[in-house]
XYZ file of C-alpha atoms in Angstrom:
443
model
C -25.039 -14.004 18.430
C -24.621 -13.831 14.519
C -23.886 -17.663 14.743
C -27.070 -17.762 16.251
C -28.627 -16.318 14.355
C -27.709 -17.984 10.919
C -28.435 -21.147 12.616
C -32.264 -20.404 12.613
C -32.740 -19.859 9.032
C -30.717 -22.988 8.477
C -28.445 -21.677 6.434
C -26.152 -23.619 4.436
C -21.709 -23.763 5.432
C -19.672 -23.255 2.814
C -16.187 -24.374 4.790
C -12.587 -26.356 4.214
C -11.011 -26.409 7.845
C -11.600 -24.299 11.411
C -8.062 -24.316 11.683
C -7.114 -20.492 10.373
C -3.925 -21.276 9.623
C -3.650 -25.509 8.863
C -0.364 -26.726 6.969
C -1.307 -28.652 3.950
C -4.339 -26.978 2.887
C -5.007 -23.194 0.669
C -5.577 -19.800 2.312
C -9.290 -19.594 2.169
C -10.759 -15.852 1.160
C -13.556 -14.099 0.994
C -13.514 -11.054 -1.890
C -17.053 -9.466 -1.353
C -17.669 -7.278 -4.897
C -17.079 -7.929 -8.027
C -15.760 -4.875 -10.510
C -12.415 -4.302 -11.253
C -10.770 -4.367 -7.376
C -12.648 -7.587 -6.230
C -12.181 -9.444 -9.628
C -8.180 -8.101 -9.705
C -7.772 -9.639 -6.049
C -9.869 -12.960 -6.632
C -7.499 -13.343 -9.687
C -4.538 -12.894 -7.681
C -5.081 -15.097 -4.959
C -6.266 -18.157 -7.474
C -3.471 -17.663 -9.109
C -1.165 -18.197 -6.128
C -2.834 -21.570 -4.987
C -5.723 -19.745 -2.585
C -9.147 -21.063 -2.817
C -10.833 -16.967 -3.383
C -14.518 -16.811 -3.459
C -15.870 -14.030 -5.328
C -19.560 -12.561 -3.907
C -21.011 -10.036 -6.368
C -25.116 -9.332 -5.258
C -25.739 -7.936 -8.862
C -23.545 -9.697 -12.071
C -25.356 -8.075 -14.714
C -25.312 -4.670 -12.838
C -22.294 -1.883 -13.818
C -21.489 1.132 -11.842
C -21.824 4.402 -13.821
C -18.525 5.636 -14.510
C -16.608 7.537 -17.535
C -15.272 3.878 -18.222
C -11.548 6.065 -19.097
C -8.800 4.331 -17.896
C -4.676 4.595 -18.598
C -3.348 3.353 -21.672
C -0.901 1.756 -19.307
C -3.690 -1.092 -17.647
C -3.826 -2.600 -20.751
C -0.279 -4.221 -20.935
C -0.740 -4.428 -17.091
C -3.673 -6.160 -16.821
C -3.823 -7.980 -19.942
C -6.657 -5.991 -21.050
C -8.104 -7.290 -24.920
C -8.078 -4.487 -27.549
C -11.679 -5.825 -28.095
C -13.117 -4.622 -25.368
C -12.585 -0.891 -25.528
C -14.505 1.100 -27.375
C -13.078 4.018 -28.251
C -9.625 5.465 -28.308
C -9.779 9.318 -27.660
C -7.176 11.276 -29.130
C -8.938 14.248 -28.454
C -9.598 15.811 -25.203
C -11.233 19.283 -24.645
C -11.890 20.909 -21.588
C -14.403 23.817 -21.136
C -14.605 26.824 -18.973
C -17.634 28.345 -17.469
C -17.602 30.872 -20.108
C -17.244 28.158 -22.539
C -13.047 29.096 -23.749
C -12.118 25.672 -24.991
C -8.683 24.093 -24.305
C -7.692 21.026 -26.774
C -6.038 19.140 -24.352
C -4.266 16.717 -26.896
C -1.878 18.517 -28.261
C 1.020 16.645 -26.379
C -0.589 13.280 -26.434
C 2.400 11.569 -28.043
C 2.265 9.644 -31.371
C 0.496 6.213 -30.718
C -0.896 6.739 -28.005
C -4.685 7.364 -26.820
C -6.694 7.044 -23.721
C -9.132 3.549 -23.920
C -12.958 4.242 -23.284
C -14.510 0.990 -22.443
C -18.112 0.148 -20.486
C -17.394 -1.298 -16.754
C -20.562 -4.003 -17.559
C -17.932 -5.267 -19.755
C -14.827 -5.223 -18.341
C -16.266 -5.958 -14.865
C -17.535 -9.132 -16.784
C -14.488 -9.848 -18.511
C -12.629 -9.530 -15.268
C -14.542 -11.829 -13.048
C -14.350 -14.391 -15.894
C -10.993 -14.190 -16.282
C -10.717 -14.518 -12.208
C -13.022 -17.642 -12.449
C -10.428 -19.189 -15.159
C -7.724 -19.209 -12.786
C -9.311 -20.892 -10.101
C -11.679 -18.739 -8.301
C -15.227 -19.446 -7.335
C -17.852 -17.046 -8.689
C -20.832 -16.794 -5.652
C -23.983 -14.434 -6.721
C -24.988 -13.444 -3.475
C -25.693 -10.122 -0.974
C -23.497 -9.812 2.478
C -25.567 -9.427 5.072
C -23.087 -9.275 7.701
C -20.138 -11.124 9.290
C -19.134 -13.272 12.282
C -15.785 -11.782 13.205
C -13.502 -14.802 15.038
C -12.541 -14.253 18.472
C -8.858 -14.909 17.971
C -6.009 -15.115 16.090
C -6.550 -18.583 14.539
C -10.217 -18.167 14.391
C -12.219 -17.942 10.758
C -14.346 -15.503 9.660
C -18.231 -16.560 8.814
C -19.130 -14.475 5.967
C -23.044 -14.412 5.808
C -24.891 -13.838 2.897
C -28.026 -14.569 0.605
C -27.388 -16.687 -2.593
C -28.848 -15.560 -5.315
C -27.649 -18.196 -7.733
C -30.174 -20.910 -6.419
C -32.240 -23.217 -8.243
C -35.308 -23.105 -5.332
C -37.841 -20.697 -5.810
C -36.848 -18.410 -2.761
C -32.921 -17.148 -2.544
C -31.151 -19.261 -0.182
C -29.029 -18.036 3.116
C -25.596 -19.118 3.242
C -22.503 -19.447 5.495
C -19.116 -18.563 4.218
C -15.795 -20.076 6.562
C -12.249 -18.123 5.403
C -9.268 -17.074 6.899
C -9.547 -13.491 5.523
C -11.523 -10.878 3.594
C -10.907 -8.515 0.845
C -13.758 -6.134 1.015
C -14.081 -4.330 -2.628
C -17.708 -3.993 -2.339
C -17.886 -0.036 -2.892
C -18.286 3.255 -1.501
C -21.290 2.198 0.575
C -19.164 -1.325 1.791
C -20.838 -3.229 3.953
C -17.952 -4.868 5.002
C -16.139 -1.553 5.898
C -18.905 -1.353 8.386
C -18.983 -4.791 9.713
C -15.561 -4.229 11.141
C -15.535 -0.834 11.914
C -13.108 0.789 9.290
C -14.421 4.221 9.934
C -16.592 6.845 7.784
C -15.668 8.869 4.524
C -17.242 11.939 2.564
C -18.975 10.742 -0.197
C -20.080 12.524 -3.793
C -22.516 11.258 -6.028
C -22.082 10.471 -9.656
C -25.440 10.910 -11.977
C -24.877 9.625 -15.616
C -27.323 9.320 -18.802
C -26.317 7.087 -21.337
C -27.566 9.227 -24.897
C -27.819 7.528 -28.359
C -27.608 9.877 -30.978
C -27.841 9.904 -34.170
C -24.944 9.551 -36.615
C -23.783 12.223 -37.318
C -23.473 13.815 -33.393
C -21.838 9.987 -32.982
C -19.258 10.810 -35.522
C -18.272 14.123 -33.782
C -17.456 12.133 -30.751
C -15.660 9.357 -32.273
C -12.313 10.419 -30.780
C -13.415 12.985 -28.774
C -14.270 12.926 -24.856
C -15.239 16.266 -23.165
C -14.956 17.869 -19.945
C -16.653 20.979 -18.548
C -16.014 23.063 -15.826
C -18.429 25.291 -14.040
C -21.260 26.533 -10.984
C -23.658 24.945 -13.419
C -22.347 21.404 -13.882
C -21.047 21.152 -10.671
C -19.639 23.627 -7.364
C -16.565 20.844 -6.950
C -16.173 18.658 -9.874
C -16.233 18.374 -13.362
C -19.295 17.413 -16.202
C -18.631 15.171 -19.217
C -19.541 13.659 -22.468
C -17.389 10.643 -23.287
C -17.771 8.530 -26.066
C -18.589 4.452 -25.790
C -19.656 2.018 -28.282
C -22.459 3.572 -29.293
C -23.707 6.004 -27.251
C -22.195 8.896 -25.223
C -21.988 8.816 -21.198
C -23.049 12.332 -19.739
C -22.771 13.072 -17.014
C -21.685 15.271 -13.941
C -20.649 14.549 -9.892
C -20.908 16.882 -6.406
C -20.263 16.032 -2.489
C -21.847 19.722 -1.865
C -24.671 19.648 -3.494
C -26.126 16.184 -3.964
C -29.807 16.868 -3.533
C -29.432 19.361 -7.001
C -28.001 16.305 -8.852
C -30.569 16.468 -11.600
C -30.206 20.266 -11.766
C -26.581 19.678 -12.301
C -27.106 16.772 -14.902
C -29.384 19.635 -16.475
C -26.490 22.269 -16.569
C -24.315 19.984 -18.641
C -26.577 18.842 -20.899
C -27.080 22.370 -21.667
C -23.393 23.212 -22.063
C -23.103 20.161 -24.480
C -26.287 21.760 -26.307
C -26.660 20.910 -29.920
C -23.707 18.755 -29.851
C -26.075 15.785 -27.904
C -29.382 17.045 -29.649
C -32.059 14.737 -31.227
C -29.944 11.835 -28.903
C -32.233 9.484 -27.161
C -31.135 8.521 -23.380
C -30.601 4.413 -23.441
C -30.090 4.362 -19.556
C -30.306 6.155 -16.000
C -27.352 5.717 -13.829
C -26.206 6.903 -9.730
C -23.976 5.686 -7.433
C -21.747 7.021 -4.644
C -17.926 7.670 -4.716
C -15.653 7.983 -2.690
C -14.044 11.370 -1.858
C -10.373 10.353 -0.192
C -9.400 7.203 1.932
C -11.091 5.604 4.704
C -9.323 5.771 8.315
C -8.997 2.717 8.492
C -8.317 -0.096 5.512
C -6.841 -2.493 7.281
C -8.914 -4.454 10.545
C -7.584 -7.604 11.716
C -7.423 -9.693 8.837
C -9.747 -7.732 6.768
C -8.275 -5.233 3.638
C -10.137 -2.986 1.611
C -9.604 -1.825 -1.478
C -10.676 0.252 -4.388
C -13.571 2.522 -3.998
C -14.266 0.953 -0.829
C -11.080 1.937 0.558
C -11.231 5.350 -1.150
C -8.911 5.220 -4.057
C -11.098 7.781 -6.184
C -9.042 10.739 -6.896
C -10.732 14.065 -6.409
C -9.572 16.239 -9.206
C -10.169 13.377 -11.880
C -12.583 11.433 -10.425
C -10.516 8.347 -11.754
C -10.765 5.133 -10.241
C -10.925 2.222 -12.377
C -7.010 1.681 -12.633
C -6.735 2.217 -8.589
C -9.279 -0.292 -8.155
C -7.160 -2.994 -9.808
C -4.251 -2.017 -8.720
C -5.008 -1.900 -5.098
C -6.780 -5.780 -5.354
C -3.947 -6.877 -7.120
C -1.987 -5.728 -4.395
C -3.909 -6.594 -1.675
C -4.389 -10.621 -3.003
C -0.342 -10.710 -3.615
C 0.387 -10.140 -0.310
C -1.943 -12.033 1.462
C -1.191 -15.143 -0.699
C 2.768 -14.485 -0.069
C 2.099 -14.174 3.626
C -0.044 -17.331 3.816
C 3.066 -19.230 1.587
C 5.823 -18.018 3.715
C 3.927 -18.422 7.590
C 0.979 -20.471 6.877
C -1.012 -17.696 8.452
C -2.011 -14.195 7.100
C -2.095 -10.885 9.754
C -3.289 -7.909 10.132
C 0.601 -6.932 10.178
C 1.490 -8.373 7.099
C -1.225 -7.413 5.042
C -0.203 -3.564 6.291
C 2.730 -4.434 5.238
C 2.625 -6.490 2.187
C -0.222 -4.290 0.496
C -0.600 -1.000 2.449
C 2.815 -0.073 2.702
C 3.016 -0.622 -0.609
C 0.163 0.994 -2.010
C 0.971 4.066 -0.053
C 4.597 4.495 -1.201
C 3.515 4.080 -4.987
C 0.573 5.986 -4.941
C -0.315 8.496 -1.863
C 1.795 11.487 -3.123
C -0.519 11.127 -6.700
C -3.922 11.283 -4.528
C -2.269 14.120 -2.106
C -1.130 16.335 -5.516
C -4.268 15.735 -7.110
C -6.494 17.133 -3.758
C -4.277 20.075 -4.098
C -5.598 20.662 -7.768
C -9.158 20.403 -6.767
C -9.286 22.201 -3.925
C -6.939 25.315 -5.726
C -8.673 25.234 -9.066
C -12.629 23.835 -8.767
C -13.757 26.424 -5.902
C -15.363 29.202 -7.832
C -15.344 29.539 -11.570
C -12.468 32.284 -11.640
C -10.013 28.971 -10.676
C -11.882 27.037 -13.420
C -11.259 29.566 -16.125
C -7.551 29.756 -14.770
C -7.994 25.825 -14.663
C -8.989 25.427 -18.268
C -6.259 28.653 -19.775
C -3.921 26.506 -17.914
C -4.580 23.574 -19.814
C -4.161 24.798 -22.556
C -0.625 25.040 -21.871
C 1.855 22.396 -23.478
C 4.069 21.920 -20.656
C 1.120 21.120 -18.688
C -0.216 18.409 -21.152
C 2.863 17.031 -21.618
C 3.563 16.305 -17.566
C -0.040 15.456 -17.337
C 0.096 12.614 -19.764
C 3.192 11.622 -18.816
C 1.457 10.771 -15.117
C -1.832 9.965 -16.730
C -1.210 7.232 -19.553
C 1.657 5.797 -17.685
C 0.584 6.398 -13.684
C 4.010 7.787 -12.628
C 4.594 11.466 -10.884
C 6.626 12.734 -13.980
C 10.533 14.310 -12.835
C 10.715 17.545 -11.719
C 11.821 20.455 -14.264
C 12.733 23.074 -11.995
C 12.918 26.141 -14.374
C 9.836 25.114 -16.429
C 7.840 24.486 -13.325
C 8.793 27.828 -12.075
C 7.876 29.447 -14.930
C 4.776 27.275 -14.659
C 4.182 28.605 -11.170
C 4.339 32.377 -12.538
C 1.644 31.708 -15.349
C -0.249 30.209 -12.950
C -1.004 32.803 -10.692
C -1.226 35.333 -14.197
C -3.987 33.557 -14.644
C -5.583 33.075 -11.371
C -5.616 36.956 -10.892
C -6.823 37.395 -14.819
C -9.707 34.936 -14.139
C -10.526 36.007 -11.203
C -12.201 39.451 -12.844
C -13.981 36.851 -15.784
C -15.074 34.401 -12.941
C -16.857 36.664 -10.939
C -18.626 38.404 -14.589
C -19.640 34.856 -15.971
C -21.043 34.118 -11.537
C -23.124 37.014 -12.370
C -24.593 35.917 -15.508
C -25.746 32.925 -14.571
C -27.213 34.443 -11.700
C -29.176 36.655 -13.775
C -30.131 33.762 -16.238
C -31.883 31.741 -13.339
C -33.461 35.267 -11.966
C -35.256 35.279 -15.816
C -35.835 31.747 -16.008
């Protein structure tokens, strides 16, 4: 029926062979979205010989996002010292009854955490992916034709938006495979069936200020904690070029978004004052991974596959990662059969993925779920990072992405300071609840 139906709007075939899996020629796939997971994967597969095209609906577009990513990603991924922005030294973290932890003290000598815009590095990305081989396709999915056997392609249907006619054109895409990195709302995730996921939304304003409020930010990121910002994440005010990105995220209360985005510009007060906002930014995120990534021979990855994790809200290096992953082992499976599966790609990329990474995402829901319930965990969240011990493990995992080595004695002394402060901020929790009730009561 899809066939069908692309046949009466005459839409154009974008093809090589029928044969899914014919000696001689490239793996042919299709890597619908373009940020950091799409352009990772199209850039591995071109580099292995595969003819990858790259759909993104909206080049010029950027997701909002921090734009903070490991120092690690970029040695890994080759990223050019020209295209980040800032280099934050300084890290603060703020309770709901404003106590301030510097959370820098143990960021070792050299080292910094890159701020960069995603319009740019998205850009840079899928540039780089086009270099090595890959075909760049402005266009929506619509939807797909999925084969009907083993050896059968995939027709991946979507509107060109790259045409010269007056009127955007419909076209036909033929590939063996699919690497769906097309977001939180993925069309391809639904096309096949890979299951639902809790969402959150992320609301961001992008705030010029003047020079001097610049200069207090121009190693400086912030993060605040709090009912007011958010009932299960985290606001903040992170520096870029030459603005500041505000902003806050929920999954419980995403209809008070704007009240939210109102509670942290608050807390940030004077600091942001006389600042002018630039631009407007929302988009979904993911809030853990989706049942199912892997369908026949379709992968997802990044934020359409869930790789967002819920205590930081990071995702940028994940999203990478997990393309990179996904286009190595689909172009090593195509080398070494001529054909690519649904079980290789489990275990080529999933397998793989879930052995580096899934005891990182499970730790991490643990933090959130302990410490960003009620504002007595976030005051115990904030004294604890204050802590050295705690900044030093924490960057250790952060700038480098490995679970740091257990220290048994100073994580059980750890463990006893944690729960010190749980029961201490449990009595300043409640007191600071109660004056922000009574604030809104007079307002």
């Amino acid at each position: 029926m899809a066939m069908m139906s692309a046949a009466c709007h005459s839409p154009a075939r974008l093809s090589v062979s029928c044969s899914s899996s014919a000696p001689g020629r490239p793996l042919r796939v299709a890597v619908v979205g373009g940020g950091p997971a799409g352009a990772s994967a199209a850039e591995a597969l071109a580099s292995a010989g595969a003819q990858a095209f790259l759909l993104e609906r909206s080049p010029a577009g950027a997701k909002p996002c921090g734009g903070a990513i490991p120092l690690c990603m970029l040695d890994e991924f080759s990223i050019p010292l020209g295209l980040v922005d800032r280099r934050v030294t300084r890290m603060r973290v703020l309770s709901p009854s404003n106590l301030a932890a510097d959370f820098s003290r143990a960021i070792p000598p050299g080292a910094h955490i890159p701020m960069l815009r995603r319009e740019v590095l998205d850009s840079f990305l899928r540039t780089r992916a086009a270099d090595a081989g890959a075909t760049l396709l402005p266009g929506l999915v619509t939807s797909l034709s999925l084969p009907a056997g083993p050896t059968d392609p995939y027709l991946v249907h979507y509107i060109s938006s790259g045409g010269d006619g007056p009127s955007p054109t419909r076209s036909v895409l033929e590939v063996d495979a699919i690497v769906g990195a097309d977001g939180a709302n993925s069309r391809v995730a639904r096309e096949v069936g890979a299951g639902d996921y809790t969402t959150a939304i992320a609301f961001q304003e992008r705030i010029r200020l003047p020079d001097k409020e610049m200069a207090y930010y121009d190693d400086l990121a912030e993060m605040y904690v709090g009912g007011d910002v958010s009932p299960d994440f985290y606001g903040w005010v992170f520096p870029k070029c030459d603005h500041v990105a505000v902003g806050t995220g929920t999954v419980a209360a995403k209809p008070e978004i704007k009240k939210l985005q109102s509670g942290i510009r608050a807390r940030a007060g004077p600091k942001i004052a006389g600042g002018r906002v630039i631009k407007v930014e929302a988009h979904p995120i993911p809030e853990h991974p989706r049942p199912r990534r892997v369908v026949g021979r379709v992968a997802l990855v990044g934020d359409a596959a869930g790789y967002v994790t819920r205590c930081s809200g990071e995702g940028i290096y994940f999203a990478a990662k997990s393309g990179r992953m996904c286009g190595q082992a689909m172009a090593k499976e195509w080398r070494l059969t001529g054909a690519v599966t649904e079980a290789g790609i489990r275990r080529g990329y999933l397998r793989r993925w879930d052995d580096e990474f899934l005891l990182t995402f499970r730790f991490l829901d643990l933090l959130q779920r302990v410490f960003y319930g009620d504002n007595a965990g976030r005051e115990a969240l904030v004294e604890m990072c204050a802590d050295e011990h705690v900044q030093r493990r924490t960057f250790d995992c952060y700038l480098h992405k490995r679970m740091a080595p257990p220290e048994p004695w100073a994580d059980l002394q750890l463990l006893w300071r944690t729960a010190g402060s749980m029961v201490r901020c449990s009595v300043l929790g409640k007191e600071v609840q109660r004056l922000r009730q009574l604030d809104m009561m007079q307002a």
